[in-house]
């Protein structure tokens, strides 16, 4: 734990050291924060096209023809299967108590919850957690690295790419060799997409530049996840340093 | 004895000062909380009367509350970051006015119906100059959207500087977008795109 704390402090110190630099050299920082922007945008466009013609229509049809109760059950089932990965990463982050409680959660939902379809633990007010290997690396002090858009999978970062390895290897579905695995995987993907229909609709409605909006929302969300919902304020206030010397001007020009 | 007397007096003074400051701080955060409560009450009000008010009615009801709740001067400056310095007074004024209209329009378009949603206070805390008020919008199916408001005192009043919706900083997301548009297309294009969004919200309602 102490080691983790030290790493967190180190990561914070690095952030504090880096941020003012980013803010004062904005052109450089924009390129540095997304050095692969050209490739990323191409993959983003490909993903959006795939989404517009395949994933979104399929997900919308799935929502139209499947009762909410069933969709919730499917979401619970896949979420429960992914929970071994959550527990594994809790332990890697030193969250031992939470990890033990979540072993109980996984056991109850897998048995009494009929293979995870019913989230009995949440009904009994046992909190659900969300951890993955990208967050673990963040807690350990690993820098976010370049923003990366993955084909089909979407937004990620150099730090987050390895999370797909642990989440795949620790998912029981990976070890099942059966003709049913293909359709199950498709159902998981369609169901997952259906859970974000509203979010992507709101994004498309609000965003002036959907690529940039998605990138920043992803980064913010990941920072929030790493800090378990309580990210440091220094980070949200990023860029303020770049406005040094303009505070007086802002006061004069403020429109009340 | 004398020294002890002074020490005791000093302690009493420090204690009293701490009490006064503490009370002041508490009063401050209570004001911050009541500002958020008022915003949420207004949102619920327009949601409940959504159809009767229509988009323009919701916009007109929300406009004064949104205007009084957010520190648009500071927000606008932060949104444009390094580009702010390159704008003249008229451009700054245009940007701030347009962005405020966009904020009101977004609320008026999104909070367009009522399905037994409620706002639930989660926490409030003080960090440095900021007060953070966290609340949740609870939908009828139990799903929640968390709103974390960052407030700072501006003179006598508290104003919102940023909102995190489910962990996503509105300021950071929009700042990145606006920087991209400013860099690639310039100020007039940015204003035109924001106005397009406002028109879209008005037409879609």
Short mmCIF file of C-alpha atoms in Angstrom, two decimals, chain A residues 38-213:
data_model
loop_
_atom_site.label_atom_id
_atom_site.label_comp_id
_atom_site.label_asym_id
_atom_site.label_seq_id
_atom_site.Cartn_x
_atom_site.Cartn_y
_atom_site.Cartn_z
CA UNK A 38 -3.88 11.24 -38.40
CA UNK A 39 -4.08 7.45 -38.09
CA UNK A 40 -6.48 7.70 -35.18
CA UNK A 41 -8.90 9.85 -37.17
CA UNK A 42 -8.79 7.38 -40.09
CA UNK A 43 -9.58 4.46 -37.76
CA UNK A 44 -12.21 6.56 -35.99
CA UNK A 45 -13.92 7.25 -39.34
CA UNK A 46 -13.78 3.55 -40.18
CA UNK A 47 -15.30 2.67 -36.79
CA UNK A 48 -18.02 5.30 -37.20
CA UNK A 49 -18.93 3.97 -40.64
CA UNK A 50 -19.02 0.41 -39.31
CA UNK A 51 -21.13 1.64 -36.42
CA UNK A 52 -23.55 3.60 -38.60
CA UNK A 53 -24.15 0.72 -41.02
CA UNK A 54 -23.87 -2.33 -38.76
CA UNK A 55 -23.50 -1.97 -35.00
CA UNK A 56 -25.96 0.84 -34.29
CA UNK A 57 -28.82 -0.45 -36.47
CA UNK A 58 -28.38 -3.96 -35.04
CA UNK A 59 -28.26 -2.61 -31.49
CA UNK A 60 -31.37 -0.47 -32.12
CA UNK A 61 -33.25 -3.47 -33.50
CA UNK A 62 -32.10 -5.52 -30.51
CA UNK A 63 -33.49 -2.85 -28.15
CA UNK A 64 -36.77 -2.70 -30.11
CA UNK A 65 -37.38 -6.44 -29.90
CA UNK A 66 -35.88 -7.38 -26.52
CA UNK A 67 -37.57 -6.50 -23.21
CA UNK A 68 -35.51 -4.34 -20.86
CA UNK A 69 -35.55 -7.09 -18.24
CA UNK A 70 -33.86 -9.51 -20.66
CA UNK A 71 -31.30 -6.91 -21.76
CA UNK A 72 -30.49 -6.18 -18.11
CA UNK A 73 -30.01 -9.92 -17.57
CA UNK A 74 -27.64 -10.14 -20.53
CA UNK A 75 -25.70 -7.11 -19.27
CA UNK A 76 -25.48 -8.71 -15.81
CA UNK A 77 -24.30 -12.03 -17.30
CA UNK A 78 -21.40 -10.50 -19.25
CA UNK A 79 -20.54 -8.12 -16.43
CA UNK A 80 -20.34 -11.05 -14.01
CA UNK A 81 -18.07 -13.01 -16.37
CA UNK A 82 -15.76 -10.02 -16.49
CA UNK A 83 -15.66 -9.80 -12.71
CA UNK A 84 -12.70 -12.15 -12.26
CA UNK A 85 -10.66 -9.51 -14.07
CA UNK A 86 -12.06 -6.83 -11.72
CA UNK A 87 -11.04 -8.84 -8.64
CA UNK A 88 -7.59 -9.62 -10.09
CA UNK A 89 -6.95 -5.91 -10.64
CA UNK A 90 -8.30 -4.91 -7.23
CA UNK A 91 -5.70 -7.19 -5.69
CA UNK A 92 -2.97 -5.77 -7.95
CA UNK A 93 -3.95 -2.29 -6.75
CA UNK A 94 -3.77 -3.37 -3.11
CA UNK A 95 -7.54 -3.12 -2.60
CA UNK A 96 -7.58 -6.39 -0.68
CA UNK A 97 -10.76 -5.82 1.35
CA UNK A 98 -12.69 -4.80 -1.75
CA UNK A 99 -11.27 -7.78 -3.63
CA UNK A 100 -12.39 -10.22 -0.96
CA UNK A 101 -15.87 -8.65 -0.83
CA UNK A 102 -16.05 -8.91 -4.61
CA UNK A 103 -15.06 -12.59 -4.57
CA UNK A 104 -18.22 -12.99 -2.46
CA UNK A 105 -20.16 -10.88 -4.95
CA UNK A 106 -18.98 -13.00 -7.89
CA UNK A 107 -19.78 -16.25 -6.06
CA UNK A 108 -23.29 -15.16 -5.05
CA UNK A 109 -24.19 -13.83 -8.50
CA UNK A 110 -22.74 -16.89 -10.28
CA UNK A 111 -24.73 -19.32 -8.14
CA UNK A 112 -27.89 -17.77 -6.64
CA UNK A 113 -27.93 -15.24 -9.47
CA UNK A 114 -28.21 -18.07 -12.01
CA UNK A 115 -24.92 -17.72 -13.81
CA UNK A 116 -24.85 -13.98 -13.24
CA UNK A 117 -28.11 -13.12 -15.04
CA UNK A 118 -29.55 -11.69 -11.84
CA UNK A 119 -27.42 -9.20 -9.94
CA UNK A 120 -28.49 -10.35 -6.49
CA UNK A 121 -25.49 -8.71 -4.83
CA UNK A 122 -26.49 -5.22 -6.02
CA UNK A 123 -30.06 -5.84 -4.89
CA UNK A 124 -28.53 -6.61 -1.47
CA UNK A 125 -26.63 -3.30 -1.60
CA UNK A 126 -23.23 -4.94 -2.19
CA UNK A 127 -21.47 -2.30 -4.30
CA UNK A 128 -20.25 -3.14 -7.79
CA UNK A 129 -16.77 -2.05 -8.80
CA UNK A 130 -15.06 -1.40 -12.06
CA UNK A 131 -11.35 -2.12 -12.32
CA UNK A 132 -9.15 -3.20 -15.18
CA UNK A 133 -5.47 -3.49 -15.99
CA UNK A 134 -5.31 -0.01 -17.55
CA UNK A 135 -6.50 1.45 -14.25
CA UNK A 136 -4.01 -0.71 -12.37
CA UNK A 137 -1.17 0.67 -14.49
CA UNK A 138 -2.51 4.18 -13.79
CA UNK A 139 -2.54 3.51 -10.04
CA UNK A 140 1.02 2.22 -10.34
CA UNK A 141 2.03 5.55 -11.85
CA UNK A 142 2.34 4.57 -15.51
CA UNK A 143 1.76 7.54 -17.81
CA UNK A 144 -1.28 7.50 -20.09
CA UNK A 145 0.89 7.60 -23.22
CA UNK A 146 -0.47 8.26 -26.68
CA UNK A 147 -4.18 8.19 -27.39
CA UNK A 148 -4.94 5.23 -29.64
CA UNK A 149 -8.13 4.44 -31.52
CA UNK A 150 -8.37 0.69 -32.02
CA UNK A 151 -10.24 -0.78 -34.98
CA UNK A 152 -13.75 -1.88 -33.87
CA UNK A 153 -12.89 -1.58 -30.15
CA UNK A 154 -12.62 2.24 -30.25
CA UNK A 155 -10.86 4.69 -27.89
CA UNK A 156 -7.84 3.52 -25.93
CA UNK A 157 -4.34 4.63 -24.96
CA UNK A 158 -0.86 3.14 -24.80
CA UNK A 159 -1.54 2.44 -21.10
CA UNK A 160 -4.96 0.94 -21.75
CA UNK A 161 -4.18 -1.44 -24.61
CA UNK A 162 -2.76 -4.17 -22.30
CA UNK A 163 -6.06 -4.28 -20.43
CA UNK A 164 -7.56 -6.28 -23.28
CA UNK A 165 -5.02 -9.03 -22.56
CA UNK A 166 -6.03 -9.54 -18.90
CA UNK A 167 -9.73 -9.04 -19.56
CA UNK A 168 -9.60 -11.70 -22.30
CA UNK A 169 -7.42 -14.20 -20.44
CA UNK A 170 -9.47 -13.86 -17.25
CA UNK A 171 -12.83 -14.23 -18.99
CA UNK A 172 -14.18 -17.82 -18.76
CA UNK A 173 -15.70 -17.48 -22.24
CA UNK A 174 -12.17 -17.43 -23.69
CA UNK A 175 -11.65 -21.04 -22.57
CA UNK A 176 -14.88 -22.42 -23.97
CA UNK A 177 -14.58 -24.19 -27.28
CA UNK A 178 -18.09 -24.65 -28.50
CA UNK A 179 -20.16 -23.59 -31.51
CA UNK A 180 -22.13 -21.40 -29.10
CA UNK A 181 -19.16 -19.13 -28.41
CA UNK A 182 -19.54 -17.19 -31.69
CA UNK A 183 -23.19 -16.17 -31.19
CA UNK A 184 -22.50 -15.48 -27.50
CA UNK A 185 -19.69 -13.09 -28.41
CA UNK A 186 -21.92 -11.33 -30.94
CA UNK A 187 -24.71 -11.01 -28.36
CA UNK A 188 -22.22 -9.52 -25.90
CA UNK A 189 -21.05 -6.95 -28.47
CA UNK A 190 -24.58 -6.01 -29.55
CA UNK A 191 -25.76 -5.75 -25.96
CA UNK A 192 -22.74 -3.62 -25.04
CA UNK A 193 -23.42 -1.29 -27.97
CA UNK A 194 -27.10 -1.03 -26.99
CA UNK A 195 -26.09 0.28 -23.56
CA UNK A 196 -24.40 3.27 -25.23
CA UNK A 197 -27.08 4.26 -27.74
CA UNK A 198 -28.26 7.20 -25.68
CA UNK A 199 -24.71 8.33 -24.88
CA UNK A 200 -23.62 8.35 -28.53
CA UNK A 201 -26.84 10.12 -29.56
CA UNK A 202 -26.14 12.88 -27.02
CA UNK A 203 -22.53 13.09 -28.18
CA UNK A 204 -23.50 13.46 -31.83
CA UNK A 205 -26.01 16.10 -30.85
CA UNK A 206 -23.58 18.13 -28.75
CA UNK A 207 -20.16 17.67 -30.31
CA UNK A 208 -18.65 20.24 -32.67
CA UNK A 209 -15.87 17.79 -33.45
CA UNK A 210 -16.98 14.29 -32.40
CA UNK A 211 -13.46 12.81 -32.69
CA UNK A 212 -12.00 15.32 -30.22
CA UNK A 213 -15.03 15.15 -27.96
#
